[in-house]
């Protein structure tokens, strides 16, 4: 049945008013339409008829002007009389056409107009134009003959008669329209009165219907409430309301209140009955049977089971104590653990379960005629002090109502206290029996205890002696603890001393580097200038001497750099800067850097890169390139013939060790550098990775080197999370393999990698001999040729050299003067500032850092700050070459930074950049 639409009192009143308003609105629209129509017809009569009469009079006037002008011209012969004739001859047709257009809805009048037009044209052709033409020809005779007959007069009389008839017809049409307009006006008045009467009747009808609907419904509700009140407590009666409005809501609310009161009365009655029925019961099973019978009767349940909590070795167990409608004792399982089945889950969650969708496999309810499947299951826990002590399960052929569920819930609120009381009374009775039995046992055991007491006294004496021994051992342990604490303090003191030694060592190496690089700078610059022999004043032997000096200076510089790198690694002060590195460019870089070395030594260079190597890895590219370059330099150094092979591949998953898998990395790479050189004995494999060590003394004498290269490479590999392995055989060659992870997630703990190295070292072949790492000497182009394009840049430039070492000043001044520059010198920062204040501006400053009185840092800060020379190029020159030197120089105000000893090509390149800019 479709739901009846709600129609409230407010809606009824609003709709009634809306109907009245709609009716008034319709009446207004109809009346407005009639008035508008009437106004249009009135305007039509005024505008149309007046326009018709006006045009008619104008046509007659034009015709009169033509006749007057014709006669005046014929009588006087003056041409001025023809002007009104000619003007009227052109104007009357325009007015005629306008009049004809106005009468397009009146064919009869148009037909009369056409006759008038024909008559006018006949007059013009018969009387107007001919007489004017005769007068122009001065034909008086024919004019007299024409006027004796005067045919034009007859035409004019006909025209006037036709116009009179035309105007009479128009006048009658105007009178007819006025009469029709009066009739329509009368009809509008009658219609207006009719609409007012209709709206009034509709309003009265709506008011009567609405008032009757509201009043009658209220009367029905009032009478029903009176009948219920007179029934003396009987709440079966209900209010019936046919309307669907607020009064119906009132009736429904009243009915709901009556139903609620009736349900509460039923609920309170049954609760009181249930509470009184299990008083005086002393056993749990009897209590459970009585409770199931009573509750099943109240809720019309057809099946039930009662489970009570018991404790055993497995924990709390809920055991069936009673059943309702039991069939040969198979009404449910005998016991449940907590969390087992719905009974155990109810006990675990302490909440009620209501199941209306019962499965087909559930226990059937048995009657005399057969078995019936239940429709609803109700499982409820019984609580005492927030602990579940029993669970009740009921099954019914109908769904348990909310009222029945509420009844059971309220009954069991106090039922837990009853069950607990019964269980306690049963427990007291059991304990009483057990206590009687235990009293007899205690009497027997007291005699045994007396005997055992004597034995305990003997054992206590033994324990006292053992306790004294333990106290002596405790004192010994405390003395050893004090000794360990003293040893710990001694170790901490030694660690502090080692830290100071390391700091002193770093300072010593920095200062020593400065002291070595300062004279080495002059040696390299001057020897390079001598080697170039730009003035052609040296012999070939002297040029060779200069080349040897320059080469020896570069070897010394390489040794200083290696010692500094090793010192930084050992002190833990070497920074590792992780970034993306393009592995696809590595083969080209190797080919570009070492192909000329291979050609010079007549050794073949092979580069193999596997396809599974990723294009991008994360590592410190500078340290990685340094390792690879040094391994390749060693390979070429110790290979007289044959080949040097570089293999780049990704470590396959099956080759990864357990420790390598624990490293947080994208992949492991394997870069192997194999040569066919002299090889290394197996007993020397570990020795060559130590600082200042090589395979044997003959190697040093034949190939040179300090033995620092492999040590530094090994340390760099560890810092990058990898290691270097060696496989070698004397006389056949060596293979150095670099294992390196891609550190996309940052640096790792090397202890893990070291363990991985130990695992991998077992499976690799015997190590190949590793020689020291040396830098590759590239052919140096002559300075003059490299600066040929920049001579115009350096010409006449004023350069200030600030250095406390006369050797450096001489070398730099000589080299720069050859390029056409004007050189000024200062020995410290104070002299530099004085010269800048008292001399012409300089184009560029070469600033040494370590100077007496005022060092380069302070001098550059004063130049930028006090002298306000923010755009003057200042190139910092330092021989200390320690960590963060470049950042400190740039922060102090340097434009660029070059470490000593200087490379003239690099110096001139940097100067050219800043002088051009």
Tab-separated table of C-alpha atoms in Angstrom, residues 93 110 117 145 236 374 496 600 604 692 694 916:
chain	number	residue	atom	x	y	z
A	93	UNK	CA	0.911	60.173	-54.897
A	110	UNK	CA	-9.035	50.558	-51.338
A	117	UNK	CA	-6.665	57.885	-58.273
A	145	UNK	CA	-11.814	76.528	-77.177
A	236	UNK	CA	-5.639	-1.530	25.164
A	374	UNK	CA	14.793	-21.976	15.268
A	496	UNK	CA	92.464	11.857	25.215
A	600	UNK	CA	102.881	5.472	-25.115
A	604	UNK	CA	96.128	-2.450	-25.214
A	692	UNK	CA	104.679	2.989	2.578
A	694	UNK	CA	105.380	-2.325	-1.852
A	916	UNK	CA	87.283	39.727	-18.665
